Short mmCIF file of C-alpha atoms in Angstrom, two decimals:
data_model
loop_
_atom_site.label_atom_id
_atom_site.label_comp_id
_atom_site.label_asym_id
_atom_site.label_seq_id
_atom_site.Cartn_x
_atom_site.Cartn_y
_atom_site.Cartn_z
CA UNK A 1 -36.81 -14.57 -8.04
CA UNK A 2 -39.45 -14.61 -11.04
CA UNK A 3 -39.20 -14.20 -14.54
CA UNK A 4 -38.58 -10.46 -15.01
CA UNK A 5 -36.05 -9.00 -12.08
CA UNK A 6 -36.84 -6.51 -10.20
CA UNK A 7 -34.30 -3.64 -8.95
CA UNK A 8 -35.00 -1.79 -5.38
CA UNK A 9 -33.18 1.50 -4.28
CA UNK A 10 -33.08 1.41 -0.45
CA UNK A 11 -31.71 5.10 1.02
CA UNK A 12 -29.54 6.04 3.91
CA UNK A 13 -32.66 6.80 6.21
CA UNK A 14 -34.02 3.25 5.67
CA UNK A 15 -30.54 1.73 5.70
CA UNK A 16 -30.07 3.82 9.46
CA UNK A 17 -33.65 2.78 10.52
CA UNK A 18 -32.30 -0.87 9.74
CA UNK A 19 -29.12 -0.39 11.84
CA UNK A 20 -29.50 1.47 14.83
CA UNK A 21 -29.89 0.39 18.25
CA UNK A 22 -29.53 -3.30 16.86
CA UNK A 23 -25.74 -2.64 17.28
CA UNK A 24 -25.41 -6.23 19.21
CA UNK A 25 -27.16 -8.14 16.12
CA UNK A 26 -25.37 -6.24 13.74
CA UNK A 27 -21.61 -7.27 15.82
CA UNK A 28 -23.34 -11.25 15.04
CA UNK A 29 -23.53 -10.70 11.62
CA UNK A 30 -20.31 -9.30 11.45
CA UNK A 31 -18.44 -12.07 13.18
CA UNK A 32 -21.05 -14.45 11.60
CA UNK A 33 -19.33 -13.52 8.47
CA UNK A 34 -15.77 -13.47 9.68
CA UNK A 35 -16.41 -17.20 10.73
CA UNK A 36 -17.86 -17.76 7.27
CA UNK A 37 -14.23 -16.13 5.57
CA UNK A 38 -12.70 -17.94 7.89
CA UNK A 39 -14.10 -21.49 6.57
CA UNK A 40 -13.74 -20.54 2.96
CA UNK A 41 -17.30 -19.77 2.29
CA UNK A 42 -16.23 -15.97 1.16
CA UNK A 43 -15.25 -15.19 -2.21
CA UNK A 44 -13.54 -11.77 -1.07
CA UNK A 45 -10.72 -10.30 -4.20
CA UNK A 46 -8.50 -7.19 -3.91
CA UNK A 47 -9.54 -4.13 -3.43
CA UNK A 48 -9.55 -1.60 -6.54
CA UNK A 49 -8.44 1.51 -6.13
CA UNK A 50 -8.89 4.69 -8.72
CA UNK A 51 -7.26 7.49 -7.69
CA UNK A 52 -6.39 10.78 -9.70
CA UNK A 53 -2.65 11.94 -10.52
CA UNK A 54 -3.97 15.95 -9.82
CA UNK A 55 -5.80 15.00 -6.23
CA UNK A 56 -3.27 12.38 -4.54
CA UNK A 57 -5.40 12.19 -1.09
CA UNK A 58 -9.08 11.04 -3.09
CA UNK A 59 -9.80 7.79 -4.37
CA UNK A 60 -13.06 5.76 -4.73
CA UNK A 61 -12.90 1.84 -3.65
CA UNK A 62 -14.09 -0.67 -5.10
CA UNK A 63 -14.75 -3.81 -2.90
CA UNK A 64 -16.80 -7.18 -4.73
CA UNK A 65 -17.65 -10.26 -2.44
CA UNK A 66 -19.21 -12.90 -2.58
CA UNK A 67 -20.87 -14.67 0.39
CA UNK A 68 -22.19 -18.16 1.02
CA UNK A 69 -24.29 -19.04 4.49
CA UNK A 70 -27.21 -16.93 5.40
CA UNK A 71 -26.09 -14.06 3.11
CA UNK A 72 -26.08 -15.91 0.08
CA UNK A 73 -24.75 -12.86 -2.03
CA UNK A 74 -23.14 -11.81 -4.80
CA UNK A 75 -22.50 -7.87 -4.25
CA UNK A 76 -20.09 -5.50 -4.64
CA UNK A 77 -19.54 -1.92 -2.57
CA UNK A 78 -18.51 1.06 -4.03
CA UNK A 79 -17.24 4.01 -1.88
CA UNK A 80 -15.21 7.44 -2.14
CA UNK A 81 -12.80 9.22 -0.03
CA UNK A 82 -12.44 12.31 -0.90
CA UNK A 83 -10.77 14.13 2.79
CA UNK A 84 -11.14 17.64 1.51
CA UNK A 85 -14.88 17.13 1.80
CA UNK A 86 -14.82 17.51 5.32
CA UNK A 87 -13.40 21.43 5.28
CA UNK A 88 -16.66 22.52 3.48
CA UNK A 89 -19.00 20.51 5.90
CA UNK A 90 -19.33 17.09 3.87
CA UNK A 91 -18.70 13.86 5.22
CA UNK A 92 -15.62 12.73 4.13
CA UNK A 93 -17.09 9.40 2.49
CA UNK A 94 -20.18 8.34 0.49
CA UNK A 95 -20.81 5.17 -0.98
CA UNK A 96 -23.74 2.91 -2.55
CA UNK A 97 -23.68 -1.12 -2.95
CA UNK A 98 -25.31 -3.53 -5.41
CA UNK A 99 -26.69 -6.69 -4.24
CA UNK A 100 -26.53 -9.27 -6.64
CA UNK A 101 -28.88 -12.48 -6.93
CA UNK A 102 -26.69 -15.66 -5.89
CA UNK A 103 -28.66 -17.85 -8.54
CA UNK A 104 -28.92 -15.39 -11.73
CA UNK A 105 -26.46 -12.53 -11.03
CA UNK A 106 -29.13 -9.92 -11.72
CA UNK A 107 -28.59 -7.47 -9.27
CA UNK A 108 -31.94 -6.51 -7.39
CA UNK A 109 -30.89 -3.73 -4.75
CA UNK A 110 -28.82 -0.20 -4.41
CA UNK A 111 -28.71 0.63 -0.87
CA UNK A 112 -26.84 3.84 0.14
CA UNK A 113 -23.09 2.19 2.12
CA UNK A 114 -21.72 4.92 4.05
CA UNK A 115 -23.83 3.78 7.03
CA UNK A 116 -23.43 0.14 6.06
CA UNK A 117 -20.12 0.85 5.71
CA UNK A 118 -19.53 3.05 9.18
CA UNK A 119 -21.47 0.52 11.06
CA UNK A 120 -19.56 -3.18 9.42
CA UNK A 121 -16.05 -1.17 10.46
CA UNK A 122 -17.66 -0.17 14.25
CA UNK A 123 -18.67 -3.31 14.44
CA UNK A 124 -16.00 -5.40 13.76
CA UNK A 125 -13.30 -2.93 15.78
CA UNK A 126 -15.79 -3.36 18.57
CA UNK A 127 -15.86 -7.29 18.03
CA UNK A 128 -11.79 -7.16 18.08
CA UNK A 129 -12.02 -5.70 21.40
CA UNK A 130 -14.04 -7.41 23.01
CA UNK A 131 -12.56 -11.04 21.94
CA UNK A 132 -8.86 -9.62 22.21
CA UNK A 133 -9.85 -8.14 25.68
CA UNK A 134 -11.27 -10.92 26.96
CA UNK A 135 -8.25 -12.93 25.79
CA UNK A 136 -6.13 -10.81 27.86
CA UNK A 137 -8.23 -11.31 30.95
CA UNK A 138 -9.38 -7.52 31.19
CA UNK A 139 -11.44 -4.91 29.27
CA UNK A 140 -9.71 -1.42 29.57
CA UNK A 141 -11.55 1.04 31.51
CA UNK A 142 -9.34 3.98 29.82
CA UNK A 143 -10.11 4.91 26.10
CA UNK A 144 -8.59 7.46 23.80
CA UNK A 145 -10.32 8.73 20.10
CA UNK A 146 -7.43 9.93 17.87
CA UNK A 147 -9.15 11.30 14.78
CA UNK A 148 -12.74 11.97 15.89
CA UNK A 149 -15.01 11.84 12.65
CA UNK A 150 -18.25 9.90 11.97
CA UNK A 151 -16.28 6.18 11.99
CA UNK A 152 -15.27 7.37 15.48
CA UNK A 153 -18.32 8.26 16.74
CA UNK A 154 -19.87 4.67 15.29
CA UNK A 155 -16.69 2.85 17.08
CA UNK A 156 -17.80 4.34 20.33
CA UNK A 157 -21.45 3.41 20.18
CA UNK A 158 -20.62 0.22 19.01
CA UNK A 159 -18.20 -0.69 22.02
CA UNK A 160 -21.05 0.97 24.17
CA UNK A 161 -23.24 -2.29 22.58
CA UNK A 162 -21.15 -4.84 23.39
CA UNK A 163 -20.65 -3.48 26.87
CA UNK A 164 -17.54 -1.63 27.28
CA UNK A 165 -17.33 0.76 30.22
CA UNK A 166 -14.90 3.46 30.98
CA UNK A 167 -13.87 5.70 33.63
CA UNK A 168 -11.67 7.80 31.43
CA UNK A 169 -12.54 9.22 27.93
CA UNK A 170 -9.51 10.39 25.81
CA UNK A 171 -9.79 12.89 22.23
CA UNK A 172 -7.16 14.52 20.51
CA UNK A 173 -7.89 15.92 17.26
CA UNK A 174 -5.57 18.12 14.66
CA UNK A 175 -8.56 20.68 14.79
CA UNK A 176 -9.43 21.77 18.38
CA UNK A 177 -12.91 22.42 16.94
CA UNK A 178 -13.52 18.72 16.13
CA UNK A 179 -12.37 17.41 19.40
CA UNK A 180 -14.62 19.68 21.09
CA UNK A 181 -17.03 18.51 18.91
CA UNK A 182 -16.56 15.00 19.99
CA UNK A 183 -16.35 15.34 23.92
CA UNK A 184 -19.67 17.51 23.50
CA UNK A 185 -21.04 14.06 21.63
CA UNK A 186 -19.22 11.72 24.30
CA UNK A 187 -20.53 13.91 27.09
CA UNK A 188 -24.20 12.62 26.00
CA UNK A 189 -23.90 9.75 26.89
CA UNK A 190 -20.26 8.93 29.27
CA UNK A 191 -21.03 9.78 32.83
CA UNK A 192 -16.71 9.13 33.09
CA UNK A 193 -14.07 11.72 32.90
CA UNK A 194 -13.18 13.21 29.24
CA UNK A 195 -10.38 15.06 27.90
CA UNK A 196 -8.94 16.69 25.29
CA UNK A 197 -5.39 16.06 25.29
CA UNK A 198 -2.86 18.52 23.54
CA UNK A 199 -0.59 16.05 21.84
CA UNK A 200 -0.87 12.19 20.26
CA UNK A 201 1.50 10.84 23.21
CA UNK A 202 -0.58 12.22 25.81
CA UNK A 203 -3.56 10.58 24.49
CA UNK A 204 -1.55 7.13 23.99
CA UNK A 205 -0.08 7.14 27.15
CA UNK A 206 -3.21 7.77 28.95
CA UNK A 207 -5.36 5.30 27.21
CA UNK A 208 -4.85 1.32 27.40
CA UNK A 209 -7.69 1.22 24.50
CA UNK A 210 -6.67 3.43 21.66
CA UNK A 211 -8.75 4.04 18.33
CA UNK A 212 -7.20 5.34 15.65
CA UNK A 213 -9.70 6.30 13.14
CA UNK A 214 -7.82 9.37 11.12
CA UNK A 215 -7.49 10.14 6.82
CA UNK A 216 -3.52 9.56 7.50
CA UNK A 217 -2.20 8.17 4.14
CA UNK A 218 1.18 7.35 6.44
CA UNK A 219 2.80 7.30 9.44
CA UNK A 220 2.44 9.76 11.82
CA UNK A 221 3.06 7.79 15.43
CA UNK A 222 6.92 6.28 15.27
CA UNK A 223 8.09 5.80 19.35
CA UNK A 224 7.19 2.56 20.35
CA UNK A 225 7.94 3.62 23.91
CA UNK A 226 4.58 5.15 24.06
CA UNK A 227 3.41 2.17 23.69
CA UNK A 228 5.41 0.78 26.89
CA UNK A 229 1.67 0.13 28.85
CA UNK A 230 0.88 -2.52 26.55
CA UNK A 231 -2.40 -0.93 25.22
CA UNK A 232 -5.28 -2.88 22.77
CA UNK A 233 -4.94 -0.60 19.76
CA UNK A 234 -7.84 -0.41 17.14
CA UNK A 235 -5.96 0.60 14.31
CA UNK A 236 -8.91 1.01 11.87
CA UNK A 237 -7.42 4.04 9.78
CA UNK A 238 -4.21 1.61 8.67
CA UNK A 239 -1.36 4.16 7.61
CA UNK A 240 -0.80 5.77 11.75
CA UNK A 241 1.64 3.69 13.00
CA UNK A 242 5.27 3.69 12.20
CA UNK A 243 6.82 0.16 10.98
CA UNK A 244 8.54 0.13 14.48
CA UNK A 245 5.85 0.16 16.39
CA UNK A 246 4.32 -2.64 13.94
CA UNK A 247 7.33 -4.54 14.72
CA UNK A 248 7.49 -4.17 18.64
CA UNK A 249 3.60 -5.26 18.56
CA UNK A 250 1.53 -8.11 18.74
CA UNK A 251 -0.59 -7.87 14.89
CA UNK A 252 -3.85 -9.19 14.42
CA UNK A 253 -5.36 -8.32 10.89
CA UNK A 254 -8.80 -9.29 9.11
CA UNK A 255 -7.36 -11.23 6.68
CA UNK A 256 -3.56 -10.94 5.96
CA UNK A 257 -3.06 -10.72 2.45
CA UNK A 258 -5.44 -7.75 2.00
CA UNK A 259 -3.40 -6.26 4.89
CA UNK A 260 -0.20 -6.23 3.38
CA UNK A 261 -1.10 -4.20 0.28
CA UNK A 262 -2.04 -0.27 -0.47
CA UNK A 263 1.34 0.94 2.38
CA UNK A 264 -0.64 0.23 4.79
CA UNK A 265 1.37 0.04 8.19
CA UNK A 266 1.62 -3.88 8.42
CA UNK A 267 2.64 -3.52 4.58
CA UNK A 268 5.60 -1.31 5.19
CA UNK A 269 6.57 -3.60 8.11
CA UNK A 270 6.21 -5.92 5.67
CA UNK A 271 8.23 -4.06 3.45
CA UNK A 272 10.93 -3.14 6.31
CA UNK A 273 12.07 -6.80 7.33
CA UNK A 274 10.83 -8.67 4.04
CA UNK A 275 8.27 -11.08 5.96
CA UNK A 276 5.52 -11.16 7.66
CA UNK A 277 6.51 -13.35 11.04
CA UNK A 278 5.50 -9.97 13.01
CA UNK A 279 1.69 -10.72 12.00
CA UNK A 280 0.01 -13.30 14.85
CA UNK A 281 -3.05 -13.70 12.94
CA UNK A 282 -6.45 -13.03 11.75
CA UNK A 283 -9.21 -11.58 14.13
CA UNK A 284 -10.86 -15.37 12.82
CA UNK A 285 -7.57 -17.59 14.42
CA UNK A 286 -8.72 -15.11 17.59
CA UNK A 287 -12.27 -15.92 17.69
CA UNK A 288 -11.48 -19.79 17.45
CA UNK A 289 -8.88 -20.08 20.12
CA UNK A 290 -6.07 -19.84 17.82
CA UNK A 291 -4.29 -17.14 18.68
CA UNK A 292 -4.63 -15.98 22.11
CA UNK A 293 -3.01 -12.28 22.61
CA UNK A 294 -0.98 -11.23 25.37
CA UNK A 295 -1.16 -9.26 28.10
CA UNK A 296 2.45 -8.15 28.30
CA UNK A 297 2.88 -6.58 24.93
CA UNK A 298 0.55 -3.71 23.08
CA UNK A 299 -1.49 -5.80 20.69
CA UNK A 300 -2.57 -4.04 17.53
CA UNK A 301 -5.82 -5.10 15.40
CA UNK A 302 -5.46 -4.10 11.32
CA UNK A 303 -8.26 -4.50 9.39
CA UNK A 304 -8.67 -3.34 6.03
CA UNK A 305 -11.68 -3.85 5.42
CA UNK A 306 -13.57 -6.89 4.33
CA UNK A 307 -16.17 -6.90 1.24
CA UNK A 308 -18.23 -9.70 2.95
CA UNK A 309 -18.60 -8.00 5.92
CA UNK A 310 -20.18 -4.97 4.06
CA UNK A 311 -22.57 -7.92 1.89
CA UNK A 312 -23.40 -9.30 5.57
CA UNK A 313 -24.77 -6.10 6.97
CA UNK A 314 -26.17 -4.88 3.23
CA UNK A 315 -28.34 -8.31 3.29
CA UNK A 316 -29.44 -7.38 6.67
CA UNK A 317 -30.49 -3.99 5.77
CA UNK A 318 -32.56 -5.19 2.43
CA UNK A 319 -34.49 -8.15 4.43
CA UNK A 320 -35.74 -5.38 7.50
CA UNK A 321 -36.53 -2.87 4.80
CA UNK A 322 -38.67 -6.12 2.63
CA UNK A 323 -40.17 -7.15 5.35
CA UNK A 324 -41.25 -3.51 6.68
CA UNK A 325 -43.39 -3.55 3.64
CA UNK A 326 -41.02 -0.52 2.32
CA UNK A 327 -39.12 -1.63 -0.29
CA UNK A 328 -38.86 0.89 -3.07
CA UNK A 329 -39.07 -1.09 -6.41
CA UNK A 330 -37.61 0.80 -9.89
CA UNK A 331 -40.71 -0.37 -12.25
CA UNK A 332 -38.66 -1.27 -15.43
CA UNK A 333 -35.69 -1.46 -14.43
CA UNK A 334 -34.56 -4.18 -16.59
CA UNK A 335 -36.02 -3.61 -19.86
CA UNK A 336 -34.94 -6.17 -22.55
CA UNK A 337 -35.68 -8.87 -20.96
CA UNK A 338 -36.88 -11.42 -24.38
CA UNK A 339 -33.28 -12.30 -26.55
CA UNK A 340 -34.82 -11.92 -29.75
CA UNK A 341 -37.01 -8.56 -28.47
#
């Protein structure tokens, strides 16, 4: 860095341009970050939840992280989740991310991060789906989306970009207008049969790959018998499945310690039985062949969401914007730069 550090602001439009159409590249970045995390080349403290006594469904979360390797940066994502926004036509989540220089600690960029968050979440889900499905011997041809917001849309995009092809696509949402909107979205690119299901059970029964992307705060799917056909479940929203379903499945997480917090479904299962033996391992274990998910049991991937993934994608965006000569620096952002004035 120069003697006087610079500071830049990167807009959501610039973030979108840096990741859109580069889904395989972003997925590779996320895989590299998982490998660095598994090899101990990251620092990823607990997420910190700011909650409000008078608004229990709302929260703002801080995800600090540090990544070595090609990323070589520290940073933090500050992401809010206000589910009531949806009814007012505004996305549930909003976020910013700060990148800090690895040598001086000075922040050097602030990026709009709802798109970064959606992209890394979708890349993580698609990566897990590909590696787990390949380990089980076949990629699913029937997919079901339970919850149809921004994250579901990104996951579909990343699944398609990672080579998934579907003969049947199912949709279920508590609000019919949202389900209809998602069916219309799928119809723009998909040639398979698209069905809006009238019940959660119908969606699960008709899908070999199930994407949970809801705003549920506690389990609402309870019967392990629904999963008797041994589907692959991308449990992205983390709190949809009952402990009974978790305990009857092969469970893969992104990080065991992170996932066993905040009353996620795996955390509730741990509280139920008093141990973590039901967790087969992490996605890193799958990537390295230490864990081979079985084909004769349901497999549930529950990613808590690691700040190191956000950091990896954010660094890529920063480098892309810089290389394009479109970095918007804030003159004089750091003012008191002389120790004695």
